[in-house]
Short mmCIF file of C-alpha atoms in Angstrom, two decimals:
data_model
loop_
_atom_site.label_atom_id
_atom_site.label_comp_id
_atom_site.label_asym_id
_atom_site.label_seq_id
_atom_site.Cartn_x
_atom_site.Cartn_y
_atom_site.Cartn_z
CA UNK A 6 -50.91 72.98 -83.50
CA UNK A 7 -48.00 71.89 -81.19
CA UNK A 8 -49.46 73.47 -77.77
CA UNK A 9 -53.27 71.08 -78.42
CA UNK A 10 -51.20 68.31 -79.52
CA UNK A 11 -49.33 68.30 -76.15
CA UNK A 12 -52.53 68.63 -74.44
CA UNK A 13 -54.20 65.85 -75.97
CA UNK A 14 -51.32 63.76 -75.07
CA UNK A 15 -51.02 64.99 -71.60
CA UNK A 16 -54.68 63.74 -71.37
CA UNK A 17 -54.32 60.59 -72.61
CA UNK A 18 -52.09 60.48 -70.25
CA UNK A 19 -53.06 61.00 -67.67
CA UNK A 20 -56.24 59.09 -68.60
CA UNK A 21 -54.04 55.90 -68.59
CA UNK A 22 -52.53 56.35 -65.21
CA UNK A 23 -56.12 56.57 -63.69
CA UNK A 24 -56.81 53.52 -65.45
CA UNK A 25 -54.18 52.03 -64.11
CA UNK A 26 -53.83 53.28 -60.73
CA UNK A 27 -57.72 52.29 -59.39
CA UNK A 28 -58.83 49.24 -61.49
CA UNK A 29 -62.43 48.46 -62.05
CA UNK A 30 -64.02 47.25 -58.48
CA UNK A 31 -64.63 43.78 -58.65
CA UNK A 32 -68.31 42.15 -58.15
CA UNK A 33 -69.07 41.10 -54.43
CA UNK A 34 -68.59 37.89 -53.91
CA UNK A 35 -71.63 35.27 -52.52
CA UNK A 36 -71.32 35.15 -48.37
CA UNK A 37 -69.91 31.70 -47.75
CA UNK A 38 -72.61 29.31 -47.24
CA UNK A 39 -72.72 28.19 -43.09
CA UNK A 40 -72.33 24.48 -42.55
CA UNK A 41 -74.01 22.82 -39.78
CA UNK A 42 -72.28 20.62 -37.60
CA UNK A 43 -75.31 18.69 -35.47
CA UNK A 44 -74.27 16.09 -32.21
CA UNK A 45 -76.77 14.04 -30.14
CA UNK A 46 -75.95 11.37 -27.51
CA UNK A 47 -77.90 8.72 -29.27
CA UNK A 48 -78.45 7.77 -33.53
CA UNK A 49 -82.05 8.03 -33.38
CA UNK A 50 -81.91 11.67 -31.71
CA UNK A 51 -79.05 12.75 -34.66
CA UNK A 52 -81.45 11.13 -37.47
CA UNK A 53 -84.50 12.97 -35.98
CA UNK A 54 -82.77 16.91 -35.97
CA UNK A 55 -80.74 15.78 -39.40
CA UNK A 56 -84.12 15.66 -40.82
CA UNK A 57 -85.34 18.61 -39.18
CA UNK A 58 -82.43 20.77 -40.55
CA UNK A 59 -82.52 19.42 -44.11
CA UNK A 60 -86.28 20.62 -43.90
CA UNK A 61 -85.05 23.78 -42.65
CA UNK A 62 -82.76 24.35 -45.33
CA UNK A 63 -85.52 24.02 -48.31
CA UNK A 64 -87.33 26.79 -46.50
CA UNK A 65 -84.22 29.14 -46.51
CA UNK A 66 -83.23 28.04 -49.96
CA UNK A 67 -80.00 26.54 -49.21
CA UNK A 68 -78.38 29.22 -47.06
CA UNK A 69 -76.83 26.68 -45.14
CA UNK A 70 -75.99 23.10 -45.55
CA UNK A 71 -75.88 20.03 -42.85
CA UNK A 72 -72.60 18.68 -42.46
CA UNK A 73 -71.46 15.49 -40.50
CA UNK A 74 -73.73 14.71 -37.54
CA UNK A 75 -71.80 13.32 -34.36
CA UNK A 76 -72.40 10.97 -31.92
CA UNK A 77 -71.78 12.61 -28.60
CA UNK A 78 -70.25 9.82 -25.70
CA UNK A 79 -69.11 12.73 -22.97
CA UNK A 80 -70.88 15.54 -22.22
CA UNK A 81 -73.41 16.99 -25.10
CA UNK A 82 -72.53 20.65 -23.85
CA UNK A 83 -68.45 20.18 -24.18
CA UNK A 84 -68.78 19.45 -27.60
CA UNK A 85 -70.26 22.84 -28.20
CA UNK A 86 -67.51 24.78 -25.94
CA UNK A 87 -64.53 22.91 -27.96
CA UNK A 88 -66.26 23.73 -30.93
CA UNK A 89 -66.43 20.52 -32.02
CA UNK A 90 -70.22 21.07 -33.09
CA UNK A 91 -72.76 23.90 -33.52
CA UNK A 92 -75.91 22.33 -32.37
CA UNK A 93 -76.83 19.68 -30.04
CA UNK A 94 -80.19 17.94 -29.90
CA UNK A 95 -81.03 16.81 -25.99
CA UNK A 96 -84.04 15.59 -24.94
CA UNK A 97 -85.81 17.46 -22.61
CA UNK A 98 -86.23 14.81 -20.09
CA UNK A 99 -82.31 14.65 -19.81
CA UNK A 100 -81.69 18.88 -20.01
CA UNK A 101 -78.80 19.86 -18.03
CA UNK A 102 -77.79 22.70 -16.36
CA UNK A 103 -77.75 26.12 -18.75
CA UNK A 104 -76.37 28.45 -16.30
CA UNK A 105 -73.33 29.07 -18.25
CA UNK A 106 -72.20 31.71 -20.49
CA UNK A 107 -70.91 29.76 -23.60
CA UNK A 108 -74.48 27.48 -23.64
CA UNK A 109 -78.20 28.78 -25.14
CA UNK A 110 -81.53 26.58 -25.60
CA UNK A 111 -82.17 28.23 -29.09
CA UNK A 112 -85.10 26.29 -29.42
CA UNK A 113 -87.58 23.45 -27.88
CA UNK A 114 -89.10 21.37 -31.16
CA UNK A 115 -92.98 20.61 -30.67
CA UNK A 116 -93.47 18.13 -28.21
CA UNK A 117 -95.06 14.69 -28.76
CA UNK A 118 -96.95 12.12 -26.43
CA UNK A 119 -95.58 13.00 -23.25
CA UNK A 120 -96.94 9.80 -21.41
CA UNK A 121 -95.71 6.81 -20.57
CA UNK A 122 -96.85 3.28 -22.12
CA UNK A 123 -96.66 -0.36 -21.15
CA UNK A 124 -95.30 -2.62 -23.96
CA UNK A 125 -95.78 -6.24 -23.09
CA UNK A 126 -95.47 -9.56 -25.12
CA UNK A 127 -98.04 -10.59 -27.75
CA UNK A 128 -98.94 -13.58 -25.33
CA UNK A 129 -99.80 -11.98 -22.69
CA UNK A 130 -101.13 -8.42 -23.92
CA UNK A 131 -102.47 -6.27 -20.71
CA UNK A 132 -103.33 -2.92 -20.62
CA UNK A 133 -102.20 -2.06 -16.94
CA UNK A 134 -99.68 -2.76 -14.50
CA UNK A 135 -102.23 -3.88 -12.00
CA UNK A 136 -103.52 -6.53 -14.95
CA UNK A 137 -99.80 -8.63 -15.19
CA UNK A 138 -98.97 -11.94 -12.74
CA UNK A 139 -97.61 -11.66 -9.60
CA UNK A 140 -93.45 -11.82 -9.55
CA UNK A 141 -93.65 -10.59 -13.28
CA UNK A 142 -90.40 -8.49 -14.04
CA UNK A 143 -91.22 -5.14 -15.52
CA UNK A 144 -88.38 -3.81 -17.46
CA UNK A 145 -88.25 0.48 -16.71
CA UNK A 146 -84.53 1.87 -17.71
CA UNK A 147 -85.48 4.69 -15.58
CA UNK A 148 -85.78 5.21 -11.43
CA UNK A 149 -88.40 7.39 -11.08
CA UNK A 150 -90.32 4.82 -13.23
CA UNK A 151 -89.21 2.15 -10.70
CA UNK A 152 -89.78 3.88 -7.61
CA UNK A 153 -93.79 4.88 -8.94
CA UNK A 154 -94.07 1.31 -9.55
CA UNK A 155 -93.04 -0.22 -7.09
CA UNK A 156 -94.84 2.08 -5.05
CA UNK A 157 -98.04 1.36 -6.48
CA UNK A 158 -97.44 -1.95 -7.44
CA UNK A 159 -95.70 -4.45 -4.90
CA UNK A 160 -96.77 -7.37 -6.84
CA UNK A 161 -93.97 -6.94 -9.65
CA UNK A 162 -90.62 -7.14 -9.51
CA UNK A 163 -88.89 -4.07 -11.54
CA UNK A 164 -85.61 -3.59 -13.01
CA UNK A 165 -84.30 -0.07 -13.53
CA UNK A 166 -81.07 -1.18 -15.13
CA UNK A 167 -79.96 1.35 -17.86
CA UNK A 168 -79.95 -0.25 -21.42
CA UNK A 169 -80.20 0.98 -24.79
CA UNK A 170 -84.22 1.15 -25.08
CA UNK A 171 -84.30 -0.97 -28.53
CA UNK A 172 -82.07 -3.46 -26.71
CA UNK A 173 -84.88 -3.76 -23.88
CA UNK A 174 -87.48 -4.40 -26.70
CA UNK A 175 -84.88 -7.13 -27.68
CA UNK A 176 -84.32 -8.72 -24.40
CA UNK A 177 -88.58 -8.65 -23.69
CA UNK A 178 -89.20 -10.62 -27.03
CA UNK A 179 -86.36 -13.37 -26.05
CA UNK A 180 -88.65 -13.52 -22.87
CA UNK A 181 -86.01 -12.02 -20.38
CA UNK A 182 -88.75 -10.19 -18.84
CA UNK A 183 -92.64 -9.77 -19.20
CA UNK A 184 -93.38 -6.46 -19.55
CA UNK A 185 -91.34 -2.77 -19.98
CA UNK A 186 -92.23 0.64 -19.52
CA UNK A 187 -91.26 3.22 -22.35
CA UNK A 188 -92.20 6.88 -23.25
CA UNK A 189 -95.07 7.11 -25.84
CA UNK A 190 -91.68 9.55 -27.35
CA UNK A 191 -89.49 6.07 -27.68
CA UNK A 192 -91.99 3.87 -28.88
CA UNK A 193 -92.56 6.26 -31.75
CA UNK A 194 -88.82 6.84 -32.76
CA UNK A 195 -89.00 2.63 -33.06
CA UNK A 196 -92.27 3.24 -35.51
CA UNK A 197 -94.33 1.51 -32.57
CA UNK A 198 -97.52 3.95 -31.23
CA UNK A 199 -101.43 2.55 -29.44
CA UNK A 200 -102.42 0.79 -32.57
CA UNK A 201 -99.97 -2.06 -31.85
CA UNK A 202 -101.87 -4.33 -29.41
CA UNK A 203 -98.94 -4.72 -27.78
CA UNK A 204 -98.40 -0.90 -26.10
CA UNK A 205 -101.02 0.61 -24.14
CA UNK A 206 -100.46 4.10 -22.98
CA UNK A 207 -100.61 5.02 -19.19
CA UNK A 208 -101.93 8.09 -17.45
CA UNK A 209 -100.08 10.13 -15.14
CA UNK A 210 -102.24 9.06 -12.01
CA UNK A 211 -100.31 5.85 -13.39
CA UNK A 212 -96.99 6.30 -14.19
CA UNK A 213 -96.49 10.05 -14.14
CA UNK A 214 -93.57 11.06 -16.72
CA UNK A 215 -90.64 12.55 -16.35
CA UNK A 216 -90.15 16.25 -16.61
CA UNK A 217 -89.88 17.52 -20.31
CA UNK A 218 -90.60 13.80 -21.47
CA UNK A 219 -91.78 14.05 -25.69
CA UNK A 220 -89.91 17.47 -26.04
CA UNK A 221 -86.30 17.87 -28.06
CA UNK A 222 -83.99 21.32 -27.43
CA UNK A 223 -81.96 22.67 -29.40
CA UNK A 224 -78.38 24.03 -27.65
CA UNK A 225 -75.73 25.83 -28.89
CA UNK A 226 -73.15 28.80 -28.47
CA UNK A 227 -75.28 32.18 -27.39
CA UNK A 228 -72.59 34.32 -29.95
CA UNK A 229 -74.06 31.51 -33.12
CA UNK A 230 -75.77 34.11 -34.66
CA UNK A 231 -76.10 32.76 -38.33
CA UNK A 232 -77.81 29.48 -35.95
CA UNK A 233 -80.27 31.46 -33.62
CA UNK A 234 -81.51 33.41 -37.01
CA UNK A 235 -82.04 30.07 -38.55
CA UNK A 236 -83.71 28.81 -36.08
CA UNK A 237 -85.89 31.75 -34.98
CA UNK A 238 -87.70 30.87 -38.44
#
């Protein structure tokens, strides 16, 4: 009849305006995946957390991803306030001041050998600072190094001069000096440890290290949250 007709079509139509008004809800999309931005002041530190994070992503299945690593000339800490990087690796021994708003240590990665060693020549192999010639130069790159040794040792003659550490290795085998004084940490991002005849570690009623030495933090912006939940695994 002409009265269920128009209700059938009323309906339908009504039907097609819900239809069209609110549209089938879409399937959520996949969170975008957080790229990591790493800095260090110096290539081996970068290579050594690059690694670290590209372990860390198999064990949260890809999550993230590590993007370009930077070499950091200025201060390691600016780069995070600029926001020119997420993370910063910074050894221990070299930690700055954290009594700012805008910094966190997330993290402080196992620590290795903290001592010090004595790496000398393969001619004239000694295991201790008393053992080398009067007037031999003792390479340190560091001044509380230099002021324990010459402290202990007035024999030597020591030069604290700050050079890139494989460039000292460099400069000892070209025979500018006899002898240098390294962190067990150093030796070991060169792939040099005791077995070599030519390092012999040192006790600290030796040389005693530095504060921190072996130990890498981790620093970034407190507010990272995606980072410090990363990390915290």
């Amino acid at each position: 009849d002409t009265d269920g007709a128009v209700a059938v079509a009323t309906a339908a139509s009504s039907a097609a305006a819900a239809a069209t008004a609110a549209p089938a809800a879409k399937a959520p999309s996949a969170p975008a995946q957080l790229v990591l931005r790493l800095g260090a002041m110096d290539a081996d530190l970068l290579a050594y957390v690059r690694e670290l994070f590209e372990d860390l992503q198999k064990v949260h299945h890809a999550r993230f991803r590590v993007g370009v690593g930077s070499l950091l000339k200025a201060s390691p800490y600016d780069a995070i306030r600029r926001g020119d990087v997420d993370v910063v690796a910074v050894r221990m021994s070299d930690m700055l001041d954290l009594s700012v708003d805008w910094l966190a240590l997330a993290a402080v990665i196992s620590r290795e050998d903290p001592r010090e060693a004595l790496v000398t020549s393969a001619a004239t192999v000694q295991t201790t600072l008393a053992g080398l010639p009067e007037g031999a130069t003792v390479y340190t790159g560091s001044r509380l190094r230099t002021l324990q040794i010459k402290a202990r040792h007035p024999h030597l003659q020591v030069d604290s001069g700050l050079t890139d550490f494989q460039k000292r290795l460099r400069l000892q085998g070209e025979g500018d000096f006899e002898a240098c004084v390294a962190s067990m940490a150093e030796l070991s991002s060169v792939g040099l440890d005791e077995a070599d005849s030519r390092v012999c570690p040192l006790e600290a009623d030796e040389v005693m290290p530095c504060f921190g030495q072996g130990s890498v933090g981790l620093v970034c912006h407190p507010n990272h949250k995606g980072l410090l939940k990363i990390i915290s695994k």
